[in-house]
Each structure stands twice: as C-alpha cells, then as structure tokens.
Backbone as a ProteinNet text record, in pm:
[ID]
protein_1_A
[PRIMARY]
XXXXXXXXXXXXXXXXXXXXXXXXXXXXXXXXXXXXXXXXXXXXXXXXXXXXXXXXXXXXXXXXXXXXXXXXXXXXXXXXXXXXXXXXXXXXXXXXXXXXXXXXXXXXXXXXXXXXXXXXXXXXXXXX
[TERTIARY]
-317.7	-117	-196.2	-65	-92.8	81.3	112.9	306.9	260	359.2	400.2	577.9	581	698.5	712	803.3	813.4	897.7	959.8	1022.6	1054.6	1109.4	1112.8	1167.8	1223.7	1319.8	1427.2	1532.9	1628.6	1683.5	1790.5	1820.2	1820.5	1740.3	1715.1	1738.2	1762.3	1791.6	1651.2	1636	1526.3	1461.8	1343.8	1219.4	1218.5	1300.2	1298.8	1142.6	1124.3	1011.5	1057.7	986.5	955.2	884.3	837.7	684.2	712.8	693.7	762.5	589.2	624.4	525.1	537.4	454.9	394.2	310.4	339.6	232	215	147	57.2	-58.3	-52.4	-59.5	-68.6	-195.9	-230.9	-286.6	-318.3	-375.3	-542.9	-602.7	-713.1	-782	-838.7	-891.3	-880.8	-929.3	-1010.8	-873.2	-770.1	-641.7	-551.4	-538	-494.7	-630.9	-760.5	-848.6	-902.6	-856.5	-892.5	-803.2	-823	-718.1	-550.4	-498.6	-339.2	-299.2	-163.6	-133.9	-1	94.3	257.9	248.9	343.1	443.3	567	654.4	748.9	827.6	976.2	1076.6	1217.4	1237.1	1375.8	1392.7	1563.2	1678.2	1642.8	1626.4	1526.6	1436.8	1335	1196.3	1063.6	971.5	850.6	815.6	756.6	722.6	594.8	566.7	443	399.5	252.1	172.9	178.4	169	183.6	66.4	33.2	-123.6	-207.1	-263.3	-409.7	-461.9	-536.2	-639.4	-696.5	-855.7	-927.4	-1001.1	-1093.8	-1170.7	-1187.1	-1244.3	-1340.3	-1227.6	-1123.9	-1020.3	-1065	-1101.4	-1096.3	-984.4	-895.2	-800.4	-787.5	-659.9	-608.3	-472.8	-417.5	-319	-256.8	-124.1	-97.1	1.8	-27.5	-28.3	101.8	173.4	301.5	344.4	261.6	251.4	128.1	26.8	-40.9	-48.5	-99.2	-46.5	60.9	97.4	248.7	245	198.9	226.3	73.1	22	-73	-51	-147.1	-186.6	-287.1	-184.1	-345	-347	-389.8	-412.7	-437.2	-414.5	-469.1	-465.2	-592.2	-690.2	-642.6	-637.4	-649.9	-450.8	-381	-249.2	-197.9	-285.9	-246.6	-127.9	-164.3	-55.1	-105.9	-1.8	-44.3	74.7	64.6	172	167.9	279.2	303.1	414.8	290.8	373.1	427.1	500.4	588	682.1	609	620.4	731.4	762.2	800.6	898.2	1023.4	1071.1	1156.8	1158.3	1232	1332.5	1424.3	1526.2	1453.3	1370.3	1263.7	1199.7	1159.8	1087.1	1181.9	1300.9	1376.8	1364.7	1375.6	1343.6	1339.1	1286.9	1257.5	1096.4	1066.5	914.4	902.6	716	674.4	571.7	497.9	383.1	267.8	166.7	119.2	-37.7	-93	-189	-271.2	-431.1	-508.6	-555.4	-524.2	-591.9	-721	-789	-944	-1007.9	-1124.9	-1231.8	-1267.4	-1246	-1312.3	-1318.2	-1227.3	-1249.2	-1270.1	-1392.5	-1452.5	-1358.5	-1299.3	-1240	-1080.8	-960.6	-814.2	-844.9	-714.8	-650.4	-453.9	-397.9	-284.7	-241.6	-271.6	-224.1	-176	-101.6	47.2	-67.3	-156.6	-205.1	-316.9	-372.3	-513.9	-470.5	-331.7	-240.9	-177.5	-207.7	-163.9	-26.8	34.5	74	171.7	313.6	387.2	515.5	538.1	708.3	835.6	864.4	1049.1	1140.1	1042.6	1080.7	1159.3	1175.7	1270.3	1290.8	1431.7	1513.7	1494.3	1361.6	1443.1	1527.6	1648.5	1671.2	1692.2	1645.6	1631.5	1756.3	1837.1	1919.4	1916.3	1985.3	1978.5	2074.2
2131.9	2098.7	1934.7	1869.8	1724.2	1716.4	1628.5	1583.8	1382.2	1351.8	1272	1143.5	1110.3	1022.3	900	829.9	774.7	673.4	517.6	390.4	281.9	226.1	84.7	76.2	147.3	130.2	70.9	44.6	-87.1	-137.1	-228.2	-296.5	-421.9	-511.9	-669.7	-763.4	-859.1	-940	-940.1	-970.8	-1053.4	-1146.5	-1140.4	-1195.9	-1207.9	-1097.5	-1089.1	-988.8	-925.2	-857.4	-761.8	-600.9	-482.9	-454	-404	-319.5	-194.7	-111	38.5	103	184.4	255.4	406.4	480.8	610.5	654.9	704.5	762.9	944	943.5	1054.9	1179.4	1269.1	1357.5	1480.7	1600.9	1724.2	1779.3	1896.2	2006	1898	1832.4	1783.1	1650.9	1591.5	1461.2	1414.5	1510.3	1433.1	1406.2	1503.6	1505.6	1411.8	1298.4	1205.2	1064.2	1149.1	1032.8	1009.3	1134.9	1087.1	1000	1021.9	924	934.9	787.3	750.5	705.9	735.3	646.4	658.5	567.4	550.4	561.3	637.8	676.8	657.8	617.1	562.3	685.1	685	727.8	708.4	596.5	580.1	661.5	680.4	739	764.5	814.5	881.2	879	813.1	792.7	878.3	876.4	955.5	929.5	982.2	912.8	852.1	762.8	620	610.6	641.9	574.3	407.4	439.7	199.8	214.6	224.3	194.5	278.5	255.4	411.3	265.1	456.1	318.9	493.8	438.3	525.1	554.3	595.9	637.6	495.3	478	290	190.5	230.1	65.7	40.2	101.4	88.8	58.8	-6	-27.4	1.3	50.9	48.5	20.7	-63.3	-56.4	-12.9	-12.4	8.4	-157.2	-190.8	-300.8	-344.3	-267.8	-289.8	-371.9	-385.7	-441.1	-524	-519.1	-587.5	-722	-783.9	-896.2	-962.5	-826.9	-854.5	-767.3	-651.5	-501.9	-526.6	-472.9	-457.6	-356	-272.8	-82.1	-156.5	-99.6	-109.4	30.6	50	181.8	158.8	176.2	179.2	280	349.3	478.6	488.6	429.7	452.4	516.2	410.9	481.5	539.3	614.1	678.1	641.6	524	481.2	374.1	442.8	384.6	314.4	192.1	58.6	64.8	-17	-134.7	-224.7	-325.1	-429	-487	-512.4	-520.4	-691.8	-804.8	-940.8	-956.4	-1014.5	-1066.3	-963	-908.1	-795.6	-820	-727.1	-768	-619.7	-609	-535.3	-370.1	-374.3	-311.5	-251.6	-284.4	-180.9	-101	-96.5	-23	110.1	168.5	376.8	423.6	509.4	561.9	581.1	579.8	561.1	676.3	754.4	874.9	809.6	845.1	822.9	979.3	1007.5	1103.1	1096.1	1208.5	1186.1	1342.5	1369.2	1432.6	1585.3	1532.5	1587	1622.9	1534.6	1511	1432.1	1526.6	1472.5	1317.5	1319.7	1229.8	1185.8	1073.8	1044.4	923.1	921.9	738.6	726.1	795.9	763	775.3	682.7	669.2	716.6	720.9	764	718.8	677.9	725.2	799.4	926.3	1036.8	1197.3	1209.9	1274.3	1376.3	1452.9	1606.6	1547.8	1431.3	1419	1402.1	1479.2	1459.2	1612	1628.2	1771.3	1796.3	1584.7	1706.4	1519.1	1531	1431.4	1386.2	1236.8	1259.5	1296.1	1229.5	1268.3	1240.1	1039.8	986.4	879.7	714.7	619.4	534.9	504.9	454.4	329	232.9	86.2	-6	-116	-109.3	-240.9	-318.6	-484.3	-538.6	-627.3	-662.3	-739.6	-847.8	-942.2	-1072.2
217.1	170.6	244.4	172.6	197.6	153.9	306.5	288.5	233.7	161.3	133.6	128	195.7	293.2	205	57.9	78.3	137	147.6	169.7	94.1	129.3	94.3	-82	-105.7	-235.2	-227.4	-326.2	-282.3	-370.5	-349.9	-504	-477.7	-625	-579.2	-744.6	-708.7	-855.8	-896.1	-1008.4	-1104.4	-1068.6	-1002.7	-959.7	-861.5	-739.4	-655.2	-616.6	-484.1	-422.7	-335.9	-354.2	-246.7	-212.1	-107	-89.4	-50.6	-139.3	-113.4	14.7	69.1	160.6	123.3	183.6	141.7	248.3	322.1	485.7	428.7	378.8	367.8	480.5	524.6	620.8	575.8	627.8	635	729.7	672.4	802.6	852.8	788.9	776.9	837.7	882.7	913.9	776.3	735.4	530.6	438.9	495.9	407.4	364.3	232.3	182.5	224.9	181.5	183.1	39.6	-57.4	-186.2	-294.4	-407.1	-475.6	-472.4	-473.9	-435.6	-535.5	-557.7	-696.4	-672.7	-756.3	-757.1	-944.8	-921.4	-1079.9	-1007.9	-1208.6	-1173	-1350.3	-1337.7	-1384.6	-1421.9	-1545	-1567.9	-1648.5	-1624.4	-1759.2	-1907.1	-1957	-2075.1	-2127.5	-1967.9	-2028.2	-1967.1	-2048	-1977.8	-1837.5	-1738.7	-1637	-1683.8	-1591	-1624.1	-1515.8	-1515.3	-1429.8	-1450.6	-1243.1	-1222.8	-1180.3	-1078.8	-1042.7	-890.2	-888.5	-892.7	-781.9	-702.6	-591.5	-501.4	-538.6	-519.9	-362.1	-374.7	-166.3	-107.2	-232.4	-200	-258.6	-258.4	-308	-456.7	-498.1	-694.1	-722.2	-785.5	-833.9	-989.1	-1059.6	-1183.4	-1203.2	-1273.2	-1341.8	-1462.9	-1463.2	-1593.5	-1637	-1787.3	-1798.8	-1800.4	-1837.7	-1804.9	-1611.3	-1532.2	-1393.2	-1319.8	-1454.8	-1423.6	-1395	-1279.9	-1232.9	-1121.4	-1136.6	-1040.7	-942.7	-987.2	-845.1	-798.9	-635.1	-604.2	-498.4	-520.2	-481.6	-335	-276.9	-145.4	-74.1	21.5	121.9	256.1	395.4	494.4	545.3	544.2	582.4	734.8	850.9	965.4	1017	907.1	917.7	819.7	682.9	674.7	513.2	455.6	462	360.4	206.6	55.9	13.2	-22.7	-30.3	-183.3	-216.5	-318	-340.4	-367.1	-356.3	-449.1	-508.2	-607.7	-596.4	-719.9	-661.9	-841.7	-888.9	-923.6	-1043.1	-969.9	-996.3	-1159.8	-1259.4	-1368	-1415.5	-1509.5	-1505.4	-1542.4	-1617.1	-1689.7	-1579.1	-1455.2	-1378.4	-1262.5	-1332.7	-1211.3	-1271.5	-1177.7	-1195.7	-1057.2	-1052.4	-929.1	-899.2	-811.7	-803.2	-686.5	-733.5	-651.4	-636.9	-488.5	-451.4	-502.9	-507.1	-554.7	-463.2	-466.2	-387.6	-388.8	-516.4	-531.4	-411.2	-343.1	-220.9	-188	-230.4	-185.7	-111.8	-33.1	111.9	13.8	-105.9	-189.4	-338.6	-333.4	-521.9	-534.9	-664.4	-689.4	-868.8	-920	-1009.5	-1029.6	-978.8	-1011.3	-1137.4	-1160.5	-1331.5	-1358.5	-1362.2	-1410.6	-1474.4	-1518.1	-1543.1	-1404.6	-1490.8	-1403.2	-1349.8	-1412.7	-1381.2	-1283.2	-1243.6	-1165.2	-1066.9	-990.3	-823.2	-836.5	-721	-707.1	-581	-526.7	-416.9	-462.5	-431.2	-483.2	-350.9	-420.6	-248.6	-333.5	-195.6	-270.7	-377.5	-396.2	-480.4	-453.4	-455.7	-392.9	-504.5	-506.6	-634.9	-574.8	-691.1	-701	-862.8	-814.4	-911.7	-906	-1032.4	-1014.3	-1081.3	-1083.7	-1181.2	-1202.7	-1330.7	-1355.8	-1324.3
[MASK]
++++++++++++++++++++++++++++++++++++++++++++++++++++++++++++++++++++++++++++++++++++++++++++++++++++++++++++++++++++++++++++++++

C-alpha cells in the first residue's frame, strides 16, 4: 500500500511559478521507490500525463510542458516535486501525483494505467 499527499497548488498570474510537492509513504522501505508521475485534468478534458520519473531519475514530459516544467524526487524524504515555470492559463487544472508501487522501475510512462496509487489532487489556477 502506498499513500500520496500533495501540496503547493494555488493561484498565480500568467508567467508565474509554482512548485508542487507529493509526500509518498508506505508499509515497507521500498514503498514509493518505483516510477512516479504527475497528471492533470481540466474541466471537460481528458486526464493528461504531464511528467514522470524513474527510480534512477530518468524523466519524460508531455510536449505541452517540455522546457517549462521539471520533475524531481528526493528518495531520502520520499517526496516528489513538480517545478512549474512560465505558467499559462492553459495549465489550469487539478494536478494529481501517482505511484506505480513497485520497488524499482526503469521505464517511466505518461499512461495512467501504469500507476496504481493516486493522490487527492491539488488545484492550480493561472489567470491572464
């Protein structure tokens, strides 16, 4: 079992910056050591994979955020981060962190079906 708790959402103006955090916990030492990811969902739109990171910190990004967002992890703190720079109104959505629950993962994926555990979501609103 893996639990994820997100924080850092809020409202900013276009061009602004936010950093999201997600604390990962579980029953064993290896909990949360697999692949982690951030997804987002805007009203009336499909859930979109934003960024993902492997156990060895290989990363992938959606084309819409590449060059603006950075995903990272601190395994000692069991925390996942999403640094979001140069935010635009189209970035407005509920952002979710996700974990596959494995003890090791070397193939990060932006597909929701690859993940078994999800956070509660945090709202990000970007005004023009």
